[in-house]
Coordinates of C-alpha atoms in Angstrom, one line a residue:
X1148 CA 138.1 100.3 101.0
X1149 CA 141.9 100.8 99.8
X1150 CA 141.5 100.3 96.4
X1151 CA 138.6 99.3 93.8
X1152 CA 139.3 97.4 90.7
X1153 CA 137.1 98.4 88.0
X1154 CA 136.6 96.5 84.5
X1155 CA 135.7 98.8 82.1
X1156 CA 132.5 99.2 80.6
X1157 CA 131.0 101.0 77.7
X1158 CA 128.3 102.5 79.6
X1159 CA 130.6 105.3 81.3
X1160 CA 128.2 105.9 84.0
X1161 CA 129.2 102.4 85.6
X1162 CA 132.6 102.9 85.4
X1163 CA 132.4 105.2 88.2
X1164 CA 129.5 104.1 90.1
X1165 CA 131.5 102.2 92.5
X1166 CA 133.9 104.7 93.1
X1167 CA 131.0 107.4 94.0
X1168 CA 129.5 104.9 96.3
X1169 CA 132.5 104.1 98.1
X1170 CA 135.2 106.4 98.0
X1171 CA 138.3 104.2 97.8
X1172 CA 141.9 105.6 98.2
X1173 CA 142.5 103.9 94.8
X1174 CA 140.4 102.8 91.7
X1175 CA 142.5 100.6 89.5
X1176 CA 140.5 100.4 85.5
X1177 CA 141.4 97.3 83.4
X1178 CA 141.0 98.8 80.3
X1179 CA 141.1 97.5 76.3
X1180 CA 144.7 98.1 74.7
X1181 CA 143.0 99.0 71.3
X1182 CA 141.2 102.0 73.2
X1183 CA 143.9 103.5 75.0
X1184 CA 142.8 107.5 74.0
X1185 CA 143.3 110.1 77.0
X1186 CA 139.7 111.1 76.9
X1187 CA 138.0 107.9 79.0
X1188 CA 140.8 109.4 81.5
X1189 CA 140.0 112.7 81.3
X1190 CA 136.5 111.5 81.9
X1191 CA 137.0 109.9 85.1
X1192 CA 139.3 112.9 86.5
X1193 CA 136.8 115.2 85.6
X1194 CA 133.6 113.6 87.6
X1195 CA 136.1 112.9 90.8
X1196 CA 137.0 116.4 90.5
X1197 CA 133.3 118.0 90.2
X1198 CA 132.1 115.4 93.1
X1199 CA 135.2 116.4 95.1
X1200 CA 136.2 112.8 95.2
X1201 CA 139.8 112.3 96.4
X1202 CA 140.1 108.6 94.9
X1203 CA 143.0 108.6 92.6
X1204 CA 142.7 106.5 89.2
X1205 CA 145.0 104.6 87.8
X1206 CA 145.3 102.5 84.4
X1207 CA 145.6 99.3 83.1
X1208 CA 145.6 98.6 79.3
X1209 CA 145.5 94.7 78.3
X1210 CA 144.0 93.2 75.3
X1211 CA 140.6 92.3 76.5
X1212 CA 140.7 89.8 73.8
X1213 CA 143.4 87.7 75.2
X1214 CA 142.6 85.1 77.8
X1215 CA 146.0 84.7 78.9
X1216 CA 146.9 88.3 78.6
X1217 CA 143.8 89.4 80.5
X1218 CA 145.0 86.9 83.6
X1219 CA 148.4 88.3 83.5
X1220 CA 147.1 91.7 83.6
X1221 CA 144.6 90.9 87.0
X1222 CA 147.6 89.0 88.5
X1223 CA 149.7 92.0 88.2
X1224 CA 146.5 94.7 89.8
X1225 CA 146.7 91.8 92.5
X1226 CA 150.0 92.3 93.4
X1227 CA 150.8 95.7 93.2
X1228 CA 147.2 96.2 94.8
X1229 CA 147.1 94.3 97.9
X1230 CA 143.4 93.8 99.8
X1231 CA 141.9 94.9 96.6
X1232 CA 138.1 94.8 95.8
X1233 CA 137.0 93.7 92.4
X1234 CA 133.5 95.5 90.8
X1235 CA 131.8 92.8 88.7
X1236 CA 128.9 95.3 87.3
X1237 CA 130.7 96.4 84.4
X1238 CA 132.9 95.4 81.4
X1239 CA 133.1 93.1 78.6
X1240 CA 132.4 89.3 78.7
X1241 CA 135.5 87.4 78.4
X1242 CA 137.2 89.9 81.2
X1243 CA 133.9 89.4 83.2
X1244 CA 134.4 85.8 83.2
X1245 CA 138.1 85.6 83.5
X1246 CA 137.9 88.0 86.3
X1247 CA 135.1 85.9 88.4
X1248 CA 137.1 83.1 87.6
X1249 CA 140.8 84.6 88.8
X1250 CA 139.0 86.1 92.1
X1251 CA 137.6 82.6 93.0
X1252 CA 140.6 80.9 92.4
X1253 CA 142.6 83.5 94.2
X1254 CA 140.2 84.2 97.1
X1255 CA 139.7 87.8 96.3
X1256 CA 136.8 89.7 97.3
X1257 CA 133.8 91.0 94.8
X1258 CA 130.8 92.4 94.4
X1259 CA 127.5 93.1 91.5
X1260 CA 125.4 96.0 92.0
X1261 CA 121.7 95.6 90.4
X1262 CA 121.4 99.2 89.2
X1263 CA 117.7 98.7 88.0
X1264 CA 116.8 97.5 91.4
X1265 CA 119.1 99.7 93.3
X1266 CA 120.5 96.8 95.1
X1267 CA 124.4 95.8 96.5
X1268 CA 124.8 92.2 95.7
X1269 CA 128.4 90.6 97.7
X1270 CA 129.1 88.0 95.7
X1271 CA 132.4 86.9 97.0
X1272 CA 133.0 88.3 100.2
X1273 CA 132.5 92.2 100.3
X1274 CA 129.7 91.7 103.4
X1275 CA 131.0 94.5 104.9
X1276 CA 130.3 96.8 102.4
X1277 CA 127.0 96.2 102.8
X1278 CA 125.9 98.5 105.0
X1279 CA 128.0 101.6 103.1
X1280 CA 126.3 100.7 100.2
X1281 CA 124.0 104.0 99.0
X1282 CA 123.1 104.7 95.8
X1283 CA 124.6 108.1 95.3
X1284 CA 122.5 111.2 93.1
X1285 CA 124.3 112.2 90.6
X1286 CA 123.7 115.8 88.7
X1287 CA 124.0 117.0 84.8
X1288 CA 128.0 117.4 85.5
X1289 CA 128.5 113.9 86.2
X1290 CA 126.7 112.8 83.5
X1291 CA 128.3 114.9 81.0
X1292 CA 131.4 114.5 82.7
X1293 CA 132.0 110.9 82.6
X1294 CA 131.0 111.4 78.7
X1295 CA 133.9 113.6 78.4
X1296 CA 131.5 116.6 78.0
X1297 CA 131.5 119.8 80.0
X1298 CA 128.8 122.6 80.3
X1299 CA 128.7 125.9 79.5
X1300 CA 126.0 128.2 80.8
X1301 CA 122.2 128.4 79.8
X1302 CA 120.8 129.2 76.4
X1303 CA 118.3 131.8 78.3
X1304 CA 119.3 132.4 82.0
X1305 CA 121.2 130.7 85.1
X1306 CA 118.6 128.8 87.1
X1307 CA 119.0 130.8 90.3
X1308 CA 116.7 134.1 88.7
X1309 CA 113.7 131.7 89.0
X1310 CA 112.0 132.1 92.0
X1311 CA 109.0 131.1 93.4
X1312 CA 106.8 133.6 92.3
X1313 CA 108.4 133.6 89.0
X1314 CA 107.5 129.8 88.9
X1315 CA 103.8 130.7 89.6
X1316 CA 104.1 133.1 86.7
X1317 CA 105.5 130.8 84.4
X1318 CA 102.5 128.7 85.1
X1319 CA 99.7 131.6 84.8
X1320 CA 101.3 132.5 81.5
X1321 CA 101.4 129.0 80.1
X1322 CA 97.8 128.9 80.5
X1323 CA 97.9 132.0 78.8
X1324 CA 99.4 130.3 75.8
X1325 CA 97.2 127.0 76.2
X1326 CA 94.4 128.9 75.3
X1327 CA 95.5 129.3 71.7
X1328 CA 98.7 128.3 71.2
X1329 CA 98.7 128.2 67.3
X1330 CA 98.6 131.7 68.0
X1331 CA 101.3 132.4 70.6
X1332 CA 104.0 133.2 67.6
X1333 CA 102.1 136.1 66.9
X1334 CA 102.4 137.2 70.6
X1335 CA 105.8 136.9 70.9
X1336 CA 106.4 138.3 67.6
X1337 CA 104.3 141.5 68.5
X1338 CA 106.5 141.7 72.1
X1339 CA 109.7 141.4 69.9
X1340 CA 108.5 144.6 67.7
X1341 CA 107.4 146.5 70.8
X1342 CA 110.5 146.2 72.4
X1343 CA 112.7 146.9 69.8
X1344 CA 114.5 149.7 70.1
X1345 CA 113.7 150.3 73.9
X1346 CA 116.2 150.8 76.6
X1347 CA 117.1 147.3 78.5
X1348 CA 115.1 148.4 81.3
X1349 CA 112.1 149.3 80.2
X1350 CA 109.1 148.2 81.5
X1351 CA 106.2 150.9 80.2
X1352 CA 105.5 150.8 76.4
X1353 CA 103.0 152.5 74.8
X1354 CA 103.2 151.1 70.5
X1355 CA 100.5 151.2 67.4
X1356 CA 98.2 148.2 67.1
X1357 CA 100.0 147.5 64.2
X1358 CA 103.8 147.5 63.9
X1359 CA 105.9 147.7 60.8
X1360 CA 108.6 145.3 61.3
X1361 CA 110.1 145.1 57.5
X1362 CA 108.6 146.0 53.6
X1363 CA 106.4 143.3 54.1
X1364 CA 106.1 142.4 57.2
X1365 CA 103.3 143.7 60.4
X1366 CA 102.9 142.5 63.8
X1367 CA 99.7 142.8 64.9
X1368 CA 98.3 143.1 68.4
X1369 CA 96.4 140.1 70.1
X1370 CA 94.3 141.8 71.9
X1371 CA 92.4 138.9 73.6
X1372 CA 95.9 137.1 74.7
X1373 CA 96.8 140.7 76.1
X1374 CA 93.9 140.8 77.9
X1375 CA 94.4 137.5 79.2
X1376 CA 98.2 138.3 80.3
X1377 CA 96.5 141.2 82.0
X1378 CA 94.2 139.2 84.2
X1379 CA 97.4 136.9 85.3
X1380 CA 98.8 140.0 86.7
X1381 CA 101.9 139.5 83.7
X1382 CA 101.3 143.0 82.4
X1383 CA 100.3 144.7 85.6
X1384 CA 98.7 147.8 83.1
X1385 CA 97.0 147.3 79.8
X1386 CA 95.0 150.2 77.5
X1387 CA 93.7 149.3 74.3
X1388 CA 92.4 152.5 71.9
X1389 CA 91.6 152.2 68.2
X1390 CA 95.3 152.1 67.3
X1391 CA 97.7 151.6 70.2
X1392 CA 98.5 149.7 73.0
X1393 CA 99.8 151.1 76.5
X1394 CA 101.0 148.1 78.9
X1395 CA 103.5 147.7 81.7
X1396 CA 105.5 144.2 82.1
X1397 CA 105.9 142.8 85.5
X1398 CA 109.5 142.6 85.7
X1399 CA 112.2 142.5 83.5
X1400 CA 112.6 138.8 83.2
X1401 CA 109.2 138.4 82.3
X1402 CA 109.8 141.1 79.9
X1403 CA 112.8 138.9 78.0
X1404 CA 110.6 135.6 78.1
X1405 CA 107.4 137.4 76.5
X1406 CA 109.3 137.8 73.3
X1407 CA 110.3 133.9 72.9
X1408 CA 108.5 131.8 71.0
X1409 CA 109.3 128.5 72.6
X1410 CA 110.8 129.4 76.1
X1411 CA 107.3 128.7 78.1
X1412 CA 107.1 125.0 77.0
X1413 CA 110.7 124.8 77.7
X1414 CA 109.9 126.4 81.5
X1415 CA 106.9 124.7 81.9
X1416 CA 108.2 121.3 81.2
X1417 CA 111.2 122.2 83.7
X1418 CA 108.9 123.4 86.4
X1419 CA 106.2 120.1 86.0
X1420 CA 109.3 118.0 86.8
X1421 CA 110.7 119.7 89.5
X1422 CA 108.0 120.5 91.2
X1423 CA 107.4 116.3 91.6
X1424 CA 110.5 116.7 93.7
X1425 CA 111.1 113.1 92.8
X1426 CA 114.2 113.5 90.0
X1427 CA 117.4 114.2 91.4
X1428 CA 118.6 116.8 89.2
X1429 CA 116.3 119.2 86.5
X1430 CA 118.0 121.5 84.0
X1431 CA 117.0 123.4 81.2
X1432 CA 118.4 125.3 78.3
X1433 CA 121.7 123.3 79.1
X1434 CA 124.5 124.4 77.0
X1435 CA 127.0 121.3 76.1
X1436 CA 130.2 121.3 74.8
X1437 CA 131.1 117.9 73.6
X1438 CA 134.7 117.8 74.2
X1439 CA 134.5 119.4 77.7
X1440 CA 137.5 121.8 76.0
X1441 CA 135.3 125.3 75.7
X1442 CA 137.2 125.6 72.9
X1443 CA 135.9 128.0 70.0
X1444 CA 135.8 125.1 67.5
X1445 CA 134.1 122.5 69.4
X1446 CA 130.8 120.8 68.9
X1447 CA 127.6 122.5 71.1
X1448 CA 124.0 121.8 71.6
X1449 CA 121.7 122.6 73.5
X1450 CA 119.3 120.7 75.5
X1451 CA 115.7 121.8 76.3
X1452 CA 115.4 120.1 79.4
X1453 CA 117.2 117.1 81.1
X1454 CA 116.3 115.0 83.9
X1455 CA 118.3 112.9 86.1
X1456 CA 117.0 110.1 88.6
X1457 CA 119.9 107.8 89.6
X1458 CA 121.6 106.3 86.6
X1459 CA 118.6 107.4 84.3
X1460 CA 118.4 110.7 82.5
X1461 CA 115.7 111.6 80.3
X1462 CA 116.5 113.9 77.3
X1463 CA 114.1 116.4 76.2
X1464 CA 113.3 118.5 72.9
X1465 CA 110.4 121.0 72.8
X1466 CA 109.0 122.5 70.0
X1467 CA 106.0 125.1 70.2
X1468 CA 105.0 124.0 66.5
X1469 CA 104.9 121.1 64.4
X1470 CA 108.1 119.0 64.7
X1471 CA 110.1 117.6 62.2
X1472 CA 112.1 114.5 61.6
X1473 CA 115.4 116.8 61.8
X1474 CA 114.2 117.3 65.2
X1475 CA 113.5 113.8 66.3
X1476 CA 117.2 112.7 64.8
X1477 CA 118.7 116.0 66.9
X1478 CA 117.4 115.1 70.3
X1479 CA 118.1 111.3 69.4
X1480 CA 121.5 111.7 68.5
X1481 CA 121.8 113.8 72.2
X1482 CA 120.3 111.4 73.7
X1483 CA 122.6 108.0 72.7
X1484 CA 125.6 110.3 73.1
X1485 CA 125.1 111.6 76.6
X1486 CA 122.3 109.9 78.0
X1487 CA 125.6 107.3 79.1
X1488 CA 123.7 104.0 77.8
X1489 CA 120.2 104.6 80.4
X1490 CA 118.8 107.5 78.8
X1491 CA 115.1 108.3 77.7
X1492 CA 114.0 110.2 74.8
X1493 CA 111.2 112.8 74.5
X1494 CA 109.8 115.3 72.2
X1495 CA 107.5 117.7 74.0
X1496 CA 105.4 119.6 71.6
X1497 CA 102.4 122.3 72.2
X1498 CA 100.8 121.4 68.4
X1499 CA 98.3 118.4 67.9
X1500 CA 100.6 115.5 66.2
X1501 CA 99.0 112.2 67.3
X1502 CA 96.5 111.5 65.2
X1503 CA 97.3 114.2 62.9
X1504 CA 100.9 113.9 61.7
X1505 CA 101.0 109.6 61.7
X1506 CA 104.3 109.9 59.6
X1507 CA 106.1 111.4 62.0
X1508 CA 104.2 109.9 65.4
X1509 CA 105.2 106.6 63.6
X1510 CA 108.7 107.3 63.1
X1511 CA 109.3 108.9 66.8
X1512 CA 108.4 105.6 68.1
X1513 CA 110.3 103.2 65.9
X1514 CA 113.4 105.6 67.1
X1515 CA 112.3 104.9 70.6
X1516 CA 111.1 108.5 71.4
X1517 CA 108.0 109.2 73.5
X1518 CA 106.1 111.8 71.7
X1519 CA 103.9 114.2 74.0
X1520 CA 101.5 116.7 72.4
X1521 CA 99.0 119.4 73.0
X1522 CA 96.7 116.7 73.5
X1523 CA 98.6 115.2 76.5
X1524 CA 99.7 118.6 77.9
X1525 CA 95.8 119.6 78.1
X1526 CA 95.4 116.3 80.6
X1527 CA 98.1 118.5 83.1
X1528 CA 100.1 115.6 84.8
X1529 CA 103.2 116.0 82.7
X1530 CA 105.0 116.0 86.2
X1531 CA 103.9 112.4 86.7
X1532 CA 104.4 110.9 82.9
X1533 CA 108.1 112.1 83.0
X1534 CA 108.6 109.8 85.8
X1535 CA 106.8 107.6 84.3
X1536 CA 108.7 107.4 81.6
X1537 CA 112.1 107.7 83.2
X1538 CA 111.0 104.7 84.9
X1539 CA 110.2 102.6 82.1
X1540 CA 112.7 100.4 80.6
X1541 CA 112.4 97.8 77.8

């Protein structure tokens, strides 16, 4: 294929799904006069360039509310772009129609594709595309990228420090927290205390029961998680007198995890879904810039964990504790604005709310947010209702 023609489509994701697929020397956008801002091109360089794509864009602005402007406009792409292949899965519905219309009339090839069902649909001509036609993965940068967003690093670590046995440790010390996790604050609070102060590298502590951590303010001990993190082979030592506590950490990424509150719900949702093997990209702690700039000013946030199968992403907020409707708009408002118009919404949480908190169980699913609590984490086939959900469309 020479050159694509591509109507363009609010749901950036399919305004580069062709050219993915298929590679073409050229893609040639028909776009709307009245939205004629940079950053839609910026977009579509920026995913060629992170997929190492050598198609080269190019732009047409029409009104897209103008029938006779809008057949001008496809006259001109067909004659300045001989042999040129039209992609009828995006765009609005008066250029849809037009379009359809002018490559009938004209003899000019043109094709559908069925992202739900995955399938390449040649609907005038195109046959021998057929056979080229794969539905390409695509990975956190694309998504972000076609958004105009870029991303800046992890909230906690890269990725490649987790290991495999890290993974299995991740998964002994969530167990660890299951077994009272109304009480894991006070763990990680008490591992904030005792490493205050210490060198970076320290692994061997040896701290009072009870530490002073302000005027008013103690962090006590929990023995019996200790104990537990002991038996998991997380602290590989552990002495427990009247008043102190001796221990050893494992390693020194253990170390930094033990004294956050929420990073083990954020890791063990990360590690359920890609361990499935079955999403095409996992991410957590992913740090977004909105404008793709890294400028100082711009607009950030931070995503717990994202998921990407195909076209579909699912967006992810956990919270160790109760949630709140602030954090049902954040991950909301994430998700319309990234998720690239197939996106899921979830709030992952390790405190009882169904049943308990009806306000807020109500409100997450008038939002359209899948809410999954302690009581869904205890059944252990988060793996399996991600997908589940990713799959799910209404």
């Amino acid at each position: 294929m020479r050159t694509l023609v591509e109507l363009y489509d609010k749901e950036p994701m399919e305004n580069v799904l062709g050219s993915c697929i298929f590679e073409p020397e050229h893609v040639v956008y028909l776009c709307d006069i009245h939205d004629s801002s940079l950053r839609k091109e910026k977009a579509v360089y920026r995913v060629f360039q992170n997929r190492k794509i050598k198609t080269v864009p190019r732009f047409y602005y029409v009104d897209t509310g103008n029938p006779a402007a809008i057949r001008r406009a496809l006259a001109a792409i067909a004659r300045d772009w001989p042999g040129c292949v039209f992609d009828f899965t995006g765009g609005k519905d008066l250029v849809l129609l037009i379009t359809g219309s002018f490559c009938q009339k004209n003899n000019l090839p043109g094709y559908y594709i069925d992202i739900a069902y995955r399938r390449f649909l040649p609907i005038l001509g195109c046959e021998d595309l057929v056979d080229q036609f794969v539905m390409p993965r695509f990975r956190a940068e694309d998504l972000l990228g076609v958004c105009g967003a870029g991303i800046l690093g992890y909230g906690h670590f890269p990725l490649s420090e987790i290991d495999e046995e890290f993974e299995r440790d991740v998964f002994a010390v969530w167990d660890c927290v299951m077994a009272a996790p109304a009480r894991w604050g006070n763990v990680a609070g008490y591992f904030q205390a005792a490493f205050r102060g210490g060198d970076e590298e320290q692994l061997e502590f040896r701290v009072p029961q009870k530490i002073y951590v302000g005027p008013q303010s103690i962090a006590k001990a929990e023995l019996s998680a200790l104990r537990r993190l002991r038996a998991a082979g997380i602290l590989t030592e552990l002495e427990c007198s009247h008043d102190k506590v001796a221990f050893r950490v494992k390693n020194l990424l253990l170390k930094k995890c033990l004294s956050n509150h929420g990073i083990w719900l954020e890791l063990y949702g990360y590690l359920c879904a890609k361990q499935t093997g079955w999403f095409d990209d996992v991410r957590t702690s992913l740090l977004i810039d909105w404008d793709g700039e890294d400028t100082r000013n711009g607009t950030r946030n931070e995503v717990d964990i994202l998921l990407l199968k195909g076209m579909d992403s699912v967006f992810i907020s956990c919270k160790m504790g109760p949630p709140s409707a602030l954090a049902l708009a954040e991950i909301k408002t994430i998700s319309d604005r990234f998720g690239a118009g197939r996106s899921k919404t979830v709030l992952l949480t390790a405190s009882a709310v169904k049943g308990v908190n009806r306000v807020l169980s109500t409100r997450a699913k008038d939002m359209g947010i899948t809410l999954i609590d302690r009581g869904d984490l205890g059944q252990k086939d988060l793996g399996q209702r991600l997908i589940k959900i990713c799959k799910s469309w209404n």
